[in-house]
Amino acid sequence: MDILNKISEHLQLGDDEKVRIFTKEAIKAKISPKEILNNGLIFGMDIIGKKYKAHEIFLPDVLLAAKAMYAGMDLLRPMFIKGGIPTIGKVVIGTVQGDLHDIGKNLVGIMLKGAGFEVIDLGNDVSPSEFIEIAKKEDASVIGMSALLTTTMPFMKIVIDLLKEERLIGKIKTIIGGAPVTEEFAREIGADAFGYDSINAIEKVKGLTGMT
Amino acid sequence: MRPVLRFLSDELIEKIVGEAREILCKLGVEIHNKDILFMLGEHGAKVEMDRYHVFLTDEIIESALKAVPKSFKLYDVLGNETHHFSDYNVYFTPGSAALNILDYETNEIRKPKTTDYVRYVKVVSQLDNIASQSTAFIPADVCEKISDSYRLYLSFLYCEKPVVTGTFTMEAFNIMKEFQVIIRGSKEELKSKPLTIFSCCPTSPIKWSNVTSQNVVDCANFSIPVEFVSMPLSGFMAPVTLVGTLIQHTAETLSGVVISQFTNPGTPILYGGSPAIFDVRYETTPMGAVETMMIDCAYNEIGKYLGMPTQGYISLSDSKQLDAQAGLESGVGATLAALCGINNISGPGMLDFESCQSLEKLVLDNEICGMTIHLLKGIEPKEDFPSLPRFQELLKEQHLLISEHTRRYLNEEFYFPGVVIDRASRTRWQEEGSITLLERAHGEVERIIKNYVSSRLQDDTKKELTKLMTEEAHLYGMRNLPEHE
Ligand code: B12
C-alpha cells in the first residue's frame, strides 16, 4: 500500500522519474497492474483534478502530473496482455467543420487523457461524417465537439442529427464546448452534455460514461 | 509636448527582430496555401510543399519591409478623410466580432439580432471619440453563410464611418469587397480611398491557415488595408516571458507582411495583434491583464521601429458586467495604448475575453477615449508667460471665471465628459435620483439612438447594396432579410 501512496504522491508532485521508480518497485512487489493503475496513478490524478478545481494548483501542475502518470502507464502497458491498458472510456474529439480554433479542444483532450480516457483527436475543421465514421470505427463511447465561431456551431447539430439517422444516439454520447456554446444550446440540439473548461469536461464525460 | 511611453530600448528591439527573422529563415513558417507557397518559392524561398512549409530569406523579409507603406489614410463612405495612420496618431474603434451582447433589460448575455446591430451602429455613428465602426458582433437572425457580409452591409447602410471588419470564410470576401466598390464607384477609387480594414490572423505558433492567408492575398489584390492579428498566448502557445512572446509575435506578423507585400507591394497594413497571457488558473486569455497590455504596447514599438503603423486589441475588459473591473481594465488599456501611440486601438464596448459587446459600456468607453485623447495633448503654455498680468487680474477680481483668458482657453484646456461620468455633488446626485453608472449609460444609449440621423450615403447606393445583399441571401436559401428600418 505504501508504494501506491508514494506513486500517487510523486505523481502529484509531477515527478515522473520517481513515479517510474516506484511503479517498478510496485511491479516487483507483485501488486497487480490494475491496482497500481487505479489506486496509485489514477488515484493521484483524481486528487490533482480536485486541487486544480479548487485553485490550489495551476494547469502546468496538472499537466506535469499527467506526464508522470504516463511514465507509470508506460511500464504497466506490457503487463496488460490483451487490449492494452484498460481505459475508462474512449473519446473522439475534434473542432467542427469550418473552425480552426483548437487550443481549447487540445487542452480538453490532454486533460481527458490525464484522467484515464483514451482520446482520439481528429484535429480541427472536422466534417460531421468524419466524426461519425471514426467514432464507429474506434467503437468510441463519446464524441466531443468544439466550436469557437458562432457560424460553425450549427455543425454540432448536424453531427447529432447524423447520429440519430444512424440510430447511434445513446450508444455514442455527445459533449460540446467552446466559447459561444452554452448549456441551453446543448439542450436545443440534443447534445448529451456541455463542458465549459477542461475539469468540467472530465466530470461531464465521466458522467456520460457512467463513471460517477 | 505629446507624452510618450516606451517599454523597449532600440537595442532590445533589434535583438527581438533579429531572433524573429532567424526563426522565419531557419525554422520557417507553415502556410496552408499552395499559391502563396508557390509565389514565395518563385522569389527564392525554400518551399516544402508536402508539409506546407516555407523558409524565408533575409532578402525576402528586407524587400517586404521596403515595400510596406509607412502610413496610410482611411475615408468614410462619403469619401471624407477620417484617419491618418502615421507616427503617434491614435484612433479608437469598438472591439470586434463579439459572440454575444449584454442585454440591459435582463443584464444577461444573449445572441444579437439585426435590430441590436442597427442600434449599435446608430450609437457608434454619434460617438465623437470613436473614429471608426467595427463589425462588432454577428446578428444571429440571418444564415451563418452571410453573417460576416451582412453585418458589413448594415454598417454601410446606417453609419458613415469607415469600418474595421474581417471575413470568416474565403467566399465572403467577394461581396464584402463588392459593397466597397459600389460605394466608391470603382476599384481605382477604392484603392485611392480605403474604406475598411480587414483583420487577418496567423495561427500561433508561426502558421497561416488557408482561409486567413487567402484573405491577406485577396485584400492585397484590391489594396484593401489589412491588420495582422497575431495571438501568441504567453506560457501556452508562446514562451511565458514577455520578450519570448514578442519574438513569436514579430515572426508571425512579419510573415504576414511578406505575404501581403509580395502579393501587391505597397498594400497598406497595420502591424497589429491580440496577444494575451494565458491564465493557467482559469484556462482563459485575459485581455485586461497588465502583462497583456505590456505586450501590446511593446509590439507596437517594434512595428513603429520597422516603419509600420500599428493596431492593438487593448482597452477592453474581461469583466462580465459594466463594473469597476471593466472601468479599470479599459481605462488603463486605453491610456497605455494612447501613450505608446498604437494607431488603431480596438476595444471599446468589449467585455468577457473579446466575446461580449455592451452598448452601455461603449458609451462609457467613449468617455475614457475622450479623456485619453485629451491626455495626449500634453501640457502646453497658452499665454501663460509672462504670468504677472494674470495674477494681478486674479488678485484684483478675486476670481478668473469671466476673464478673457479663461473664456479663450476653457474648452481647449478641459475635456468635459458627458453625463455618464458623474461629477455632481452628492446632494445634487441624490436629488436627481441617485442614478447609477449603468443607468446613466443606458440613458445615453437611448438618447443617442433617438437623435440618430440617417447616413448621407446616396439612396441609390444604399439600394444597390441592398440588392446585392438580398441576392447573396437568396443564394444561401434565405428568402428575405430581416426587417431593420
Ligand atoms: C486564440 C483565438 C484565435 C486563434 C486560434 C488559434 C488556435 N490554434 O486555436 C486564431 C488567431 C487562429 C483565431 C482565428 C480566428 N478567430 Co479567433 N479567437 C481566439 C480567442 C482570442 C481565444 C480562443 C482560445 O484559444 N481561448 C483559450 C481556450 C483555452 O479556451 P476555449 O477555446 O474557450 O476552450 C475552453 C472551453 O471553451 C472549453 N471547450 C472548448 N472546446 C471544448 C470541447 C469540448 C468537448 C468541451 C467539453 C469543452 C470545450 O474548454 C476549453 C478549456 O478551458 C477567441 C476569443 C474567445 N473569447 O474565445 C477568438 C474568437 C473565437 N475568434 C474570433 C474570430 C472572428 C476569428 C477569425 C474569424 C478572425 C479572422 N477574421 O481571421 C479567425 C477564424 C478562422 C476560422 N475559420 O476558424 C471571434 C469569434 C467571433 C464569432 N462571433 O464567431 C472571437 C470570439 C474573437 C473576437 N471577438 O473577434 N482566433
Coordinates of C-alpha atoms and ligand atoms in Angstrom, one line a residue, chain A residues 93 98-105 107-108 144-151 175-180 194-198 201, chain B residues 96-99 138 166-169 199-204 209 211-212 215 229-231 233 236-237 274 278 282-285 313 350 352-355, ligand 1:
Chain A
I93 CA -12.7 14.8 -30.1
G98 CA -15.0 25.5 -40.9
D99 CA -13.5 26.2 -37.5
L100 CA -9.7 26.4 -36.9
H101 CA -9.8 27.2 -33.1
D102 CA -8.2 24.2 -31.5
I103 CA -6.5 25.4 -28.4
G104 CA -9.4 24.7 -26.0
K105 CA -10.1 21.4 -27.7
L107 CA -6.5 21.2 -23.7
V108 CA -9.7 19.2 -23.1
G144 CA -16.5 15.7 -28.1
M145 CA -17.0 18.7 -30.3
S146 CA -15.6 22.1 -30.1
A147 CA -16.7 25.4 -31.8
L148 CA -15.4 28.9 -31.2
L149 CA -17.3 30.7 -34.0
T150 CA -21.0 31.5 -34.0
T151 CA -21.0 30.4 -37.6
I175 CA -20.5 16.5 -25.4
I176 CA -19.9 20.0 -26.8
G177 CA -17.9 23.1 -25.7
G178 CA -16.2 26.3 -26.9
A179 CA -16.8 30.0 -26.1
P180 CA -20.1 30.5 -28.0
F194 CA -21.9 20.7 -22.3
G195 CA -18.5 21.5 -20.7
Y196 CA -17.1 24.9 -20.0
D197 CA -13.5 24.0 -19.2
S198 CA -11.2 21.0 -19.0
A201 CA -15.2 18.3 -19.3
Chain B
S96 CA -14.8 43.5 -32.9
A97 CA -16.7 40.2 -33.6
A98 CA -18.2 39.5 -30.2
L99 CA -20.3 36.3 -29.7
I138 CA -22.8 38.9 -35.6
G166 CA -13.0 40.7 -41.4
T167 CA -14.3 37.5 -43.0
F168 CA -15.0 34.1 -41.5
T169 CA -14.6 32.3 -44.8
S199 CA -8.4 41.7 -39.7
C200 CA -6.3 38.6 -40.7
C201 CA -5.0 36.2 -38.2
P202 CA -1.9 33.9 -38.3
T203 CA -2.3 30.9 -36.0
S204 CA 0.2 30.5 -33.2
S209 CA -4.4 28.8 -42.3
V211 CA -8.6 30.9 -45.1
T212 CA -6.8 33.7 -43.3
N215 CA -7.8 36.8 -47.0
V229 CA -3.8 39.9 -35.6
S230 CA -1.3 37.5 -34.2
M231 CA -2.3 35.9 -30.9
L233 CA -0.7 33.1 -25.7
F236 CA 0.8 28.2 -23.5
M237 CA 1.2 28.7 -27.2
S274 CA -4.3 40.4 -30.0
F278 CA -2.7 32.5 -20.6
Y282 CA -8.9 29.6 -15.3
E283 CA -7.7 28.5 -18.8
T284 CA -8.5 31.9 -20.2
T285 CA -6.9 34.6 -22.3
Y313 CA -6.7 44.8 -29.1
M350 CA -16.0 44.8 -25.2
D352 CA -15.6 38.9 -21.3
F353 CA -12.4 38.0 -23.3
E354 CA -13.5 39.7 -26.6
S355 CA -16.7 37.8 -26.5
Ligands
B12_1 C1 -6.9 32.3 -29.9 C2 -8.0 32.8 -30.9 C3 -7.8 32.6 -32.3 C4 -6.6 31.8 -32.8 C5 -6.9 30.3 -32.7 C6 -5.6 29.5 -32.6 C7 -5.9 28.1 -32.4 N1 -5.0 27.2 -32.8 O1 -6.9 27.7 -31.9 C8 -6.6 32.4 -34.3 C9 -5.7 33.6 -34.3 C10 -6.1 31.4 -35.3 C11 -8.0 32.8 -34.5 C12 -8.6 32.9 -35.7 C13 -9.8 33.4 -36.0 N2 -10.7 33.9 -35.0 CO1 -10.4 33.7 -33.2 N3 -10.2 33.7 -31.2 C14 -9.2 33.4 -30.4 C15 -9.6 33.7 -29.0 C16 -8.9 35.1 -28.7 C17 -9.3 32.8 -27.9 C18 -9.7 31.3 -28.1 C19 -8.9 30.4 -27.2 O2 -8.0 29.7 -27.6 N4 -9.1 30.5 -25.9 C20 -8.4 29.7 -24.9 C21 -9.0 28.3 -24.7 C22 -8.3 27.5 -23.7 O3 -10.4 28.5 -24.3 P1 -11.6 27.9 -25.2 O4 -11.2 27.8 -26.6 O5 -12.8 28.7 -24.9 O6 -11.8 26.4 -24.6 C23 -12.2 26.1 -23.3 C24 -13.7 26.0 -23.2 O7 -14.5 26.7 -24.1 C25 -13.9 24.5 -23.2 N5 -14.0 23.8 -24.5 C26 -13.6 24.2 -25.7 N6 -13.8 23.2 -26.6 C27 -14.4 22.2 -26.0 C28 -14.9 21.0 -26.4 C29 -15.5 20.1 -25.5 C30 -16.0 18.8 -26.0 C31 -15.7 20.5 -24.2 C32 -16.3 19.6 -23.2 C33 -15.2 21.7 -23.7 C34 -14.6 22.6 -24.6 O8 -12.8 24.0 -22.5 C35 -11.7 24.8 -23.0 C36 -10.6 24.8 -22.0 O9 -10.9 25.6 -20.9 C37 -11.1 33.9 -29.1 C38 -11.8 34.8 -28.1 C39 -12.6 34.0 -27.1 N7 -13.1 34.6 -26.1 O10 -12.8 32.8 -27.2 C40 -11.3 34.4 -30.5 C41 -12.6 34.3 -31.3 C42 -13.2 33.0 -31.0 N8 -12.1 34.4 -32.8 C43 -12.9 35.0 -33.5 C44 -12.7 35.2 -34.9 C45 -13.7 36.2 -35.6 C46 -11.7 34.6 -35.6 C47 -11.4 34.7 -37.1 C48 -12.7 34.5 -38.0 C49 -10.7 36.0 -37.4 C50 -10.4 36.3 -38.8 N9 -11.2 37.1 -39.5 O11 -9.4 35.8 -39.3 C51 -10.4 33.5 -37.3 C52 -11.1 32.2 -37.6 C53 -10.9 31.5 -38.8 C54 -11.7 30.2 -38.8 N10 -12.3 29.8 -39.8 O12 -11.7 29.4 -37.8 C55 -14.1 35.6 -32.7 C56 -15.4 34.8 -33.0 C57 -16.5 35.6 -33.5 C58 -17.8 34.9 -33.7 N11 -18.8 35.7 -33.4 O13 -17.9 33.8 -34.0 C59 -13.6 35.5 -31.2 C60 -14.7 35.4 -30.2 C61 -12.8 36.8 -31.0 C62 -13.4 38.1 -31.5 N12 -14.2 38.8 -30.7 O14 -13.2 38.5 -32.6 N13 -8.6 33.0 -33.3

